[in-house]
Short mmCIF file of N, CA and C in Angstrom, two decimals:
data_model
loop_
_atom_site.label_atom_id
_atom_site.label_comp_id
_atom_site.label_asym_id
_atom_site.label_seq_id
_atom_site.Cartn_x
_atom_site.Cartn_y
_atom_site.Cartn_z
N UNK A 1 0.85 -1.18 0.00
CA UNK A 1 0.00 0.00 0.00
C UNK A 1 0.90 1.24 0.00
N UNK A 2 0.55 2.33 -1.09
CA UNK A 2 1.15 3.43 -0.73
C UNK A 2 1.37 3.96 0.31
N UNK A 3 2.47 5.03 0.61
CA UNK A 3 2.48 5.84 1.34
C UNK A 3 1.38 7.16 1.54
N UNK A 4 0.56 7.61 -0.10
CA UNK A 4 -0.28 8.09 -0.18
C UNK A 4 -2.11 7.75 0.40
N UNK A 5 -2.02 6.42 0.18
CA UNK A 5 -3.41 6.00 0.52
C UNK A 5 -3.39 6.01 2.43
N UNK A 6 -2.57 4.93 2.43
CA UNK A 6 -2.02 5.37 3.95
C UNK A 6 -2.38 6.72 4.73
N UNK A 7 -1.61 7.58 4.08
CA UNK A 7 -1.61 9.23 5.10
C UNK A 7 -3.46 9.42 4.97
N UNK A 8 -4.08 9.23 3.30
CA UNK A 8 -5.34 10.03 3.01
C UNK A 8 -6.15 8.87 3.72
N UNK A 9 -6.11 7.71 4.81
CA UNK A 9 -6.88 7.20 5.29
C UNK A 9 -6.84 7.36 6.94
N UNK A 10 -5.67 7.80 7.15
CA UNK A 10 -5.22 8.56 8.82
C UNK A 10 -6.04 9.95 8.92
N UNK A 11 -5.52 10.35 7.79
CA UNK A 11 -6.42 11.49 7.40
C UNK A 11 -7.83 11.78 7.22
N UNK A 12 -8.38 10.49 6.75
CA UNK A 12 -10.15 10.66 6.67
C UNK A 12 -10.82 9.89 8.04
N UNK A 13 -10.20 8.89 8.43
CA UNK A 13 -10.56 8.46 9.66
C UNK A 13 -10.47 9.85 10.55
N UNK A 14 -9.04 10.57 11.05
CA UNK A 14 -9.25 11.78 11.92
C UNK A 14 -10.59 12.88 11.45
N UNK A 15 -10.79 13.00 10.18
CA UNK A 15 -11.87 14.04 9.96
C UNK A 15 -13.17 13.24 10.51
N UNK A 16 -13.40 12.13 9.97
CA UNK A 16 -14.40 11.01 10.47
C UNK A 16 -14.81 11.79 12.13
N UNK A 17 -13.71 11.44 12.82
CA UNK A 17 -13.81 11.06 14.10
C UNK A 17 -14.30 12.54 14.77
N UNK A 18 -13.59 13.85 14.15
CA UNK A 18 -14.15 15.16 14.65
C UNK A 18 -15.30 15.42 14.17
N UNK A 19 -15.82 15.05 12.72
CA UNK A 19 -17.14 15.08 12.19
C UNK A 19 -18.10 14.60 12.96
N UNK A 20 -17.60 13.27 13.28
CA UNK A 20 -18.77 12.64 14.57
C UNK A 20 -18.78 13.46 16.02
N UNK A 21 -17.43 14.29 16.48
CA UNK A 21 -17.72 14.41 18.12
C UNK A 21 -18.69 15.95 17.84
N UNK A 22 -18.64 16.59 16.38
CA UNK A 22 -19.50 17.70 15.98
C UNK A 22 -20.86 17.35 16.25
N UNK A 23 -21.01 16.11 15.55
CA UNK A 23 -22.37 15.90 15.10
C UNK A 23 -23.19 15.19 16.61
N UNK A 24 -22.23 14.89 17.73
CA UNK A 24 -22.41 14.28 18.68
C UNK A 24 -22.66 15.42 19.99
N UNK A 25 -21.81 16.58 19.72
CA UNK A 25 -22.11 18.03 20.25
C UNK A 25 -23.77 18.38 19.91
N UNK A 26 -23.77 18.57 18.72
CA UNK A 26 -25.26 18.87 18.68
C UNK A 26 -26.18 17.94 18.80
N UNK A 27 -26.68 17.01 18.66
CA UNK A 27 -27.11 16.23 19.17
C UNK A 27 -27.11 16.42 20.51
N UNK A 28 -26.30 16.29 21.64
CA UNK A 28 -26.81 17.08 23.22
C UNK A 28 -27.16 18.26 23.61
N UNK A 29 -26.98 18.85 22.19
CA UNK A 29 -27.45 20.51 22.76
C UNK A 29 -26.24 21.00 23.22
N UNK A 30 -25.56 20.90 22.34
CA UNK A 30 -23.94 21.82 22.92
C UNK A 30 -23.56 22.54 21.77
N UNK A 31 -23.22 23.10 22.08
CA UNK A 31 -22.67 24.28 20.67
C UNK A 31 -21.75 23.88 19.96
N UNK A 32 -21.18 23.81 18.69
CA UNK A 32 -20.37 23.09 17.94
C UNK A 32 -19.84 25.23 17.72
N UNK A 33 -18.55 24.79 18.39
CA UNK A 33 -17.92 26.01 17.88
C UNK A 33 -17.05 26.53 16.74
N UNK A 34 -16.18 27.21 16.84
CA UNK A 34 -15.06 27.33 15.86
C UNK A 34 -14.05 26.44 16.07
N UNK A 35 -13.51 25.63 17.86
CA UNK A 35 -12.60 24.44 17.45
C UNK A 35 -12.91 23.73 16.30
N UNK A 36 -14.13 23.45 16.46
CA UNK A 36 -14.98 22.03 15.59
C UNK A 36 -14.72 22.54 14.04
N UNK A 37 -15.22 23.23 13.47
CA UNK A 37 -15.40 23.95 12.43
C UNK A 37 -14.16 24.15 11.73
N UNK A 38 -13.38 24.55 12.58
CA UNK A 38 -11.57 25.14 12.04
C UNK A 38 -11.09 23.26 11.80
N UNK A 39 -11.08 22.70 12.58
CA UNK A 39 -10.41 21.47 12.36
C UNK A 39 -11.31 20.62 12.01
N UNK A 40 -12.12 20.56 11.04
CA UNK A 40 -12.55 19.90 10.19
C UNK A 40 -12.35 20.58 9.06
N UNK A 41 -12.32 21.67 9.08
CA UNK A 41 -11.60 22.24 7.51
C UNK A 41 -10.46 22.35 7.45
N UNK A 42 -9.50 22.47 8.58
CA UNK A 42 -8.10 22.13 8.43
C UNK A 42 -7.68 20.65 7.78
N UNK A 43 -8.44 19.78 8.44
CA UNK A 43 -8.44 18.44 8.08
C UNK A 43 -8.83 18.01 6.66
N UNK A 44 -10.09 18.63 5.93
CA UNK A 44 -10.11 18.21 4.77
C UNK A 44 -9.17 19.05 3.95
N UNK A 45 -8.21 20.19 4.41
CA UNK A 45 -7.59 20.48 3.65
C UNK A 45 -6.55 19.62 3.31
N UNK A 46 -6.22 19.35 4.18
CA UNK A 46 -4.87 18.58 3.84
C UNK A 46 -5.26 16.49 3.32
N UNK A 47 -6.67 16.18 3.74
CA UNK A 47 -7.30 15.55 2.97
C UNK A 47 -7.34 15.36 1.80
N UNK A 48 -7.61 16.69 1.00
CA UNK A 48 -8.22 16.57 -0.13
C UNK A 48 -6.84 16.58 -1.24
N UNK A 49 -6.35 17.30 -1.27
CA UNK A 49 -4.69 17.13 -1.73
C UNK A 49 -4.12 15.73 -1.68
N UNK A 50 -4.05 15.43 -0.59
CA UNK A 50 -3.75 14.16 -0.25
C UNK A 50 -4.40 13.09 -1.27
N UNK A 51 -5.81 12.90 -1.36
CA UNK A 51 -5.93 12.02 -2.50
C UNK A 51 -6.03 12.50 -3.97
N UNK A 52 -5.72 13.68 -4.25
CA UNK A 52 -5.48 14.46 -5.25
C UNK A 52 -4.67 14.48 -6.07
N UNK A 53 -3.40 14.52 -5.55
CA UNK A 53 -2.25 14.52 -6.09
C UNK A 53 -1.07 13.21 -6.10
N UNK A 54 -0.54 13.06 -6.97
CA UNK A 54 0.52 12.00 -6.87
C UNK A 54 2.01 12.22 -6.42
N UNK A 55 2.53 11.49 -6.09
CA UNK A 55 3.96 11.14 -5.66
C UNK A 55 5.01 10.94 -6.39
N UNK A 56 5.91 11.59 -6.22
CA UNK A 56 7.36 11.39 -7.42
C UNK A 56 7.60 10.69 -7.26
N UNK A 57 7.59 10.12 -5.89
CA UNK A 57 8.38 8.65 -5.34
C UNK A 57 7.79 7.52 -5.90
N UNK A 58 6.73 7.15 -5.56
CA UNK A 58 6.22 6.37 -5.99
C UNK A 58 4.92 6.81 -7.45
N UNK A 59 5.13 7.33 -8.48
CA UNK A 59 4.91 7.24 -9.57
C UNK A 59 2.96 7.51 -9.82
N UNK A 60 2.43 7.94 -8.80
CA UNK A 60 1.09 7.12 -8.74
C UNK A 60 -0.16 8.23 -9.17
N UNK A 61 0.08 8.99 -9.88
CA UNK A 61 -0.90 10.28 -10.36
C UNK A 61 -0.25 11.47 -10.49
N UNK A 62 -1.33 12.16 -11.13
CA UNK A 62 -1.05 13.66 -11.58
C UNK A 62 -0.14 14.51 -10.84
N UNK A 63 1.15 14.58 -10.93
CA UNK A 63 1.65 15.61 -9.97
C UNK A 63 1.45 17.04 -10.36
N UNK A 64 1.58 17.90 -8.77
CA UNK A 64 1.06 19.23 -8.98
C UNK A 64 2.19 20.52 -9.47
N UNK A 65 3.79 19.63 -9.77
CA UNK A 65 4.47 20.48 -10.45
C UNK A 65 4.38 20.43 -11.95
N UNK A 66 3.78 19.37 -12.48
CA UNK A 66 3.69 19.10 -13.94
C UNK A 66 2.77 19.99 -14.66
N UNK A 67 2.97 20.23 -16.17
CA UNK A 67 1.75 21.22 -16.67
C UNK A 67 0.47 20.96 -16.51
N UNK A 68 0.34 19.52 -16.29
CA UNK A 68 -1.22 19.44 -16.08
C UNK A 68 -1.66 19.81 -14.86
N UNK A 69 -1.00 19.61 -13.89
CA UNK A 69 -1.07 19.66 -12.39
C UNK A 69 -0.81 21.20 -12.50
N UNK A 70 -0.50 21.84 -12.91
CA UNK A 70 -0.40 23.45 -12.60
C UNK A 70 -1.71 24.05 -13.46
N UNK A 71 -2.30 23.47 -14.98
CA UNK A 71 -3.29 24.16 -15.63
C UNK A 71 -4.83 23.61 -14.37
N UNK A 72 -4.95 22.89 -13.68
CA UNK A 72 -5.62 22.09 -12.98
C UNK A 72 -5.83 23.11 -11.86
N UNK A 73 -4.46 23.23 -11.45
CA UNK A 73 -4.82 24.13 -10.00
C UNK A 73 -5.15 25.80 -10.59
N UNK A 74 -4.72 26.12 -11.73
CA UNK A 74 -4.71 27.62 -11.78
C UNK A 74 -6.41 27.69 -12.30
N UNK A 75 -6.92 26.42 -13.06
CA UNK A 75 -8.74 26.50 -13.33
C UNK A 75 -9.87 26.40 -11.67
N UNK A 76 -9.19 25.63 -11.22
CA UNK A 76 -9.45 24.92 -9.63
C UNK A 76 -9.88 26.52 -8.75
N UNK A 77 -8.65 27.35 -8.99
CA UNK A 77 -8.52 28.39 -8.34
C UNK A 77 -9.28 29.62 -8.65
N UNK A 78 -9.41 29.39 -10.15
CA UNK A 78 -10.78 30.29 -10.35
C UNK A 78 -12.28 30.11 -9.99
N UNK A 79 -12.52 29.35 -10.16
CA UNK A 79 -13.93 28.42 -10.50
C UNK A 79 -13.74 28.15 -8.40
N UNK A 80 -12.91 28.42 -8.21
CA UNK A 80 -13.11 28.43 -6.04
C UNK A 80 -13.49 30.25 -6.03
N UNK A 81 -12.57 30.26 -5.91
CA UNK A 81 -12.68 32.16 -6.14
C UNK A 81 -14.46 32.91 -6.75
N UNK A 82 -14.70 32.16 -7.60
CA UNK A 82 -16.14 32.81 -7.98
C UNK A 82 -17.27 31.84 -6.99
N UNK A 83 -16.65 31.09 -6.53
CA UNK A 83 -18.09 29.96 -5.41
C UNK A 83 -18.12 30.80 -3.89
N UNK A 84 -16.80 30.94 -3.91
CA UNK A 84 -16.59 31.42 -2.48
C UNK A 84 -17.66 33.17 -2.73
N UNK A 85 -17.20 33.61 -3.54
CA UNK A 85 -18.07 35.22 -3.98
C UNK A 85 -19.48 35.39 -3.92
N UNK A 86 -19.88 34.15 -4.84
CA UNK A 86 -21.46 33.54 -4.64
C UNK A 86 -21.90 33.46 -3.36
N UNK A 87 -21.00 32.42 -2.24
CA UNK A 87 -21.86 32.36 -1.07
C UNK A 87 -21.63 33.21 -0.14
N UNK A 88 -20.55 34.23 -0.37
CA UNK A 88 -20.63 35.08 0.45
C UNK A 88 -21.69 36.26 0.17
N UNK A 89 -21.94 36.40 -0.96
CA UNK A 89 -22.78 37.23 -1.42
C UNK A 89 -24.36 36.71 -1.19
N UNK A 90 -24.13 35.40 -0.63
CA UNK A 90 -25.78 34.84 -1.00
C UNK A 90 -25.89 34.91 1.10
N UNK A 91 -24.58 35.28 1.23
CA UNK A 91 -24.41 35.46 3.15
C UNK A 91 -25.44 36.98 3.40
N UNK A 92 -24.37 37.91 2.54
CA UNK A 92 -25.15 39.20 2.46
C UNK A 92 -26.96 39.06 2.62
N UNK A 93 -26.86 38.39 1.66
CA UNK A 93 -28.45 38.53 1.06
C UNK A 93 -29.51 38.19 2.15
N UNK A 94 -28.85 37.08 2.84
CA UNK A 94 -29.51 35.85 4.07
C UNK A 94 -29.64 37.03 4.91
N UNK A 95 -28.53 37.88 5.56
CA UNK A 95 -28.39 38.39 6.68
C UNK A 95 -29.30 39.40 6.32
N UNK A 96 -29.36 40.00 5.29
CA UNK A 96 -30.22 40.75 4.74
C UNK A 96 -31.64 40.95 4.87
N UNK A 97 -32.17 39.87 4.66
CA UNK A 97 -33.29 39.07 4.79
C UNK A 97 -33.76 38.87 6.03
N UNK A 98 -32.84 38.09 7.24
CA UNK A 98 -33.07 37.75 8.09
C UNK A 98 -33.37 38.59 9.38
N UNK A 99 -32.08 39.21 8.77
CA UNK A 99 -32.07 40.49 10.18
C UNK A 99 -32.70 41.95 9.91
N UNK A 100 -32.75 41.90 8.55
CA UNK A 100 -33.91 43.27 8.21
C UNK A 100 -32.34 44.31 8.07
N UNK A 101 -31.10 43.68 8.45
CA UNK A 101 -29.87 44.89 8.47
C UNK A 101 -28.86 44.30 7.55
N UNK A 102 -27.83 44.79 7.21
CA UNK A 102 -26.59 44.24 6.73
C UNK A 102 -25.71 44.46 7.81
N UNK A 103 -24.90 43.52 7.61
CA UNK A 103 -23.68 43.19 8.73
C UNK A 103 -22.41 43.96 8.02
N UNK A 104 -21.92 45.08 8.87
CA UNK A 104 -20.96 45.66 7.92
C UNK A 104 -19.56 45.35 7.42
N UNK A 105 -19.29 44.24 8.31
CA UNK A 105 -18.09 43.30 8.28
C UNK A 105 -18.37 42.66 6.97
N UNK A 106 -19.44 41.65 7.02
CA UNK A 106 -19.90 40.60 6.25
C UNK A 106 -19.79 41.62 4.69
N UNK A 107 -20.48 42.65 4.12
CA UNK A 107 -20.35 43.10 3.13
C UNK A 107 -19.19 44.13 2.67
N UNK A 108 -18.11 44.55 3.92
CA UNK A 108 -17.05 44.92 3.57
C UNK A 108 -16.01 43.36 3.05
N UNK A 109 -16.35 42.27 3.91
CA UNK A 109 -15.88 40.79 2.77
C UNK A 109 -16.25 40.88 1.76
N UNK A 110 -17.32 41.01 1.28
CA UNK A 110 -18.09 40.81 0.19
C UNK A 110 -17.36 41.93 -1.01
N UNK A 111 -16.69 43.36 -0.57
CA UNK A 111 -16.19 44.22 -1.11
C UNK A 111 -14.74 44.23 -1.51
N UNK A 112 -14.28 43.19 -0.68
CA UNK A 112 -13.13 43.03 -0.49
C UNK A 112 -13.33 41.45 -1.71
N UNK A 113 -13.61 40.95 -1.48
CA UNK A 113 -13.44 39.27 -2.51
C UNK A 113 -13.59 40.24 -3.81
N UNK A 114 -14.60 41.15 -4.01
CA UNK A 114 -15.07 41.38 -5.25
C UNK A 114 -13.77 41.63 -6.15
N UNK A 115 -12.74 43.03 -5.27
CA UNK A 115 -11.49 43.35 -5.69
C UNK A 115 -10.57 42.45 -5.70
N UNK A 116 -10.89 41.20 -5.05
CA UNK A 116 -9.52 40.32 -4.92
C UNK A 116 -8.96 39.35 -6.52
N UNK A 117 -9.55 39.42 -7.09
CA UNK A 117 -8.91 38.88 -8.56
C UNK A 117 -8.95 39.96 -9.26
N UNK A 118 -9.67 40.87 -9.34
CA UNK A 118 -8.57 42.02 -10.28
C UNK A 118 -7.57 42.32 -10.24
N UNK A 119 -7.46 42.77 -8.95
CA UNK A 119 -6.03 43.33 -8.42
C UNK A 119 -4.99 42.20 -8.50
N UNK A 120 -5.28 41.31 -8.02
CA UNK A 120 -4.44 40.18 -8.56
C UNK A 120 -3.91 40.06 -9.55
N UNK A 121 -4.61 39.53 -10.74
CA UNK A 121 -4.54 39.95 -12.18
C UNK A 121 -3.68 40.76 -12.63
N UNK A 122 -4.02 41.90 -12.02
CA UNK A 122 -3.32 43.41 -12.43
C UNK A 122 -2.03 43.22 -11.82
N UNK A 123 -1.59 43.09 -10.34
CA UNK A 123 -0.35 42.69 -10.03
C UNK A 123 0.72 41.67 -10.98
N UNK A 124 -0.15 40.92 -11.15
CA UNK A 124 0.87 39.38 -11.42
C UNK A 124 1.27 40.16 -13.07
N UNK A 125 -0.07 40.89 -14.01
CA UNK A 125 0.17 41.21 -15.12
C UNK A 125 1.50 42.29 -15.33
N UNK A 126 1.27 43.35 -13.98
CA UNK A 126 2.45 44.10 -14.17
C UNK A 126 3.79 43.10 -13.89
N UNK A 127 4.00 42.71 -13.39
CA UNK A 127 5.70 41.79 -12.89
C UNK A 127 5.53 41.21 -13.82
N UNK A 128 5.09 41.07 -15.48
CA UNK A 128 5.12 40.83 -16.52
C UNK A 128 5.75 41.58 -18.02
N UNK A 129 4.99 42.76 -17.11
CA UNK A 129 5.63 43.70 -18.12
C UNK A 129 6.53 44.48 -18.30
#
């Protein structure tokens, strides 16, 4: 067995196991906080890579220095970038809705994502030219 399948099954068992003490929090009526929340997305981060990508060492998929592995992550990164915009914007809308107010944090994010790939763009384009 790889070294890869290995780590991404240490790895999904630990998310497993915080997913359940989450889902086991609510269920008694306990608040599932930001520990819970942060380390289950810490966890599928390094999850999801994990069965994602391949190994030089052992030969076994797409690696992420190769052209495919770089046209992959730079489409990956757009197509995240416009989901993340959507639900923050669909956050706006909720809070909007819900609370009769806007949250001024929440839509200064919302102001802030909007600028965050232009300026990008525009940066990376100038150290081009």
């Amino acid at each position: 067995m790889s070294t890869r399948k290995i780590s991404a099954m240490i790895i999904g068992i630990a998310t497993l196991v915080v997913i359940g003490y989450a889902i086991f929090k609510f269920l008694t009526g306990k608040e599932v906080g930001f520990n819970e929340v942060v380390t289950i997305g810490a966890l599928l981060m390094i999850f999801l890579p994990t069965i994602t990508w391949g190994s030089k060492e052992e030969k076994d998929g797409i690696l992420q220095e190769e052209e495919l592995g770089q046209r992959i992550t730079e489409k990956s990164s757009k197509i995240s970038y416009f989901t993340l915009l959507c639900f923050i914007w669909i956050a706006v809308a909720a809070d909007k809705l819900i609370n009769g107010t806007i949250n001024v944090f929440l839509l200064a994010i919302l102001g802030l994502a909007m600028l965050t790939l232009p300026l990008v763009e525009f940066l990376v384009a100038k150290k081009y030219q």
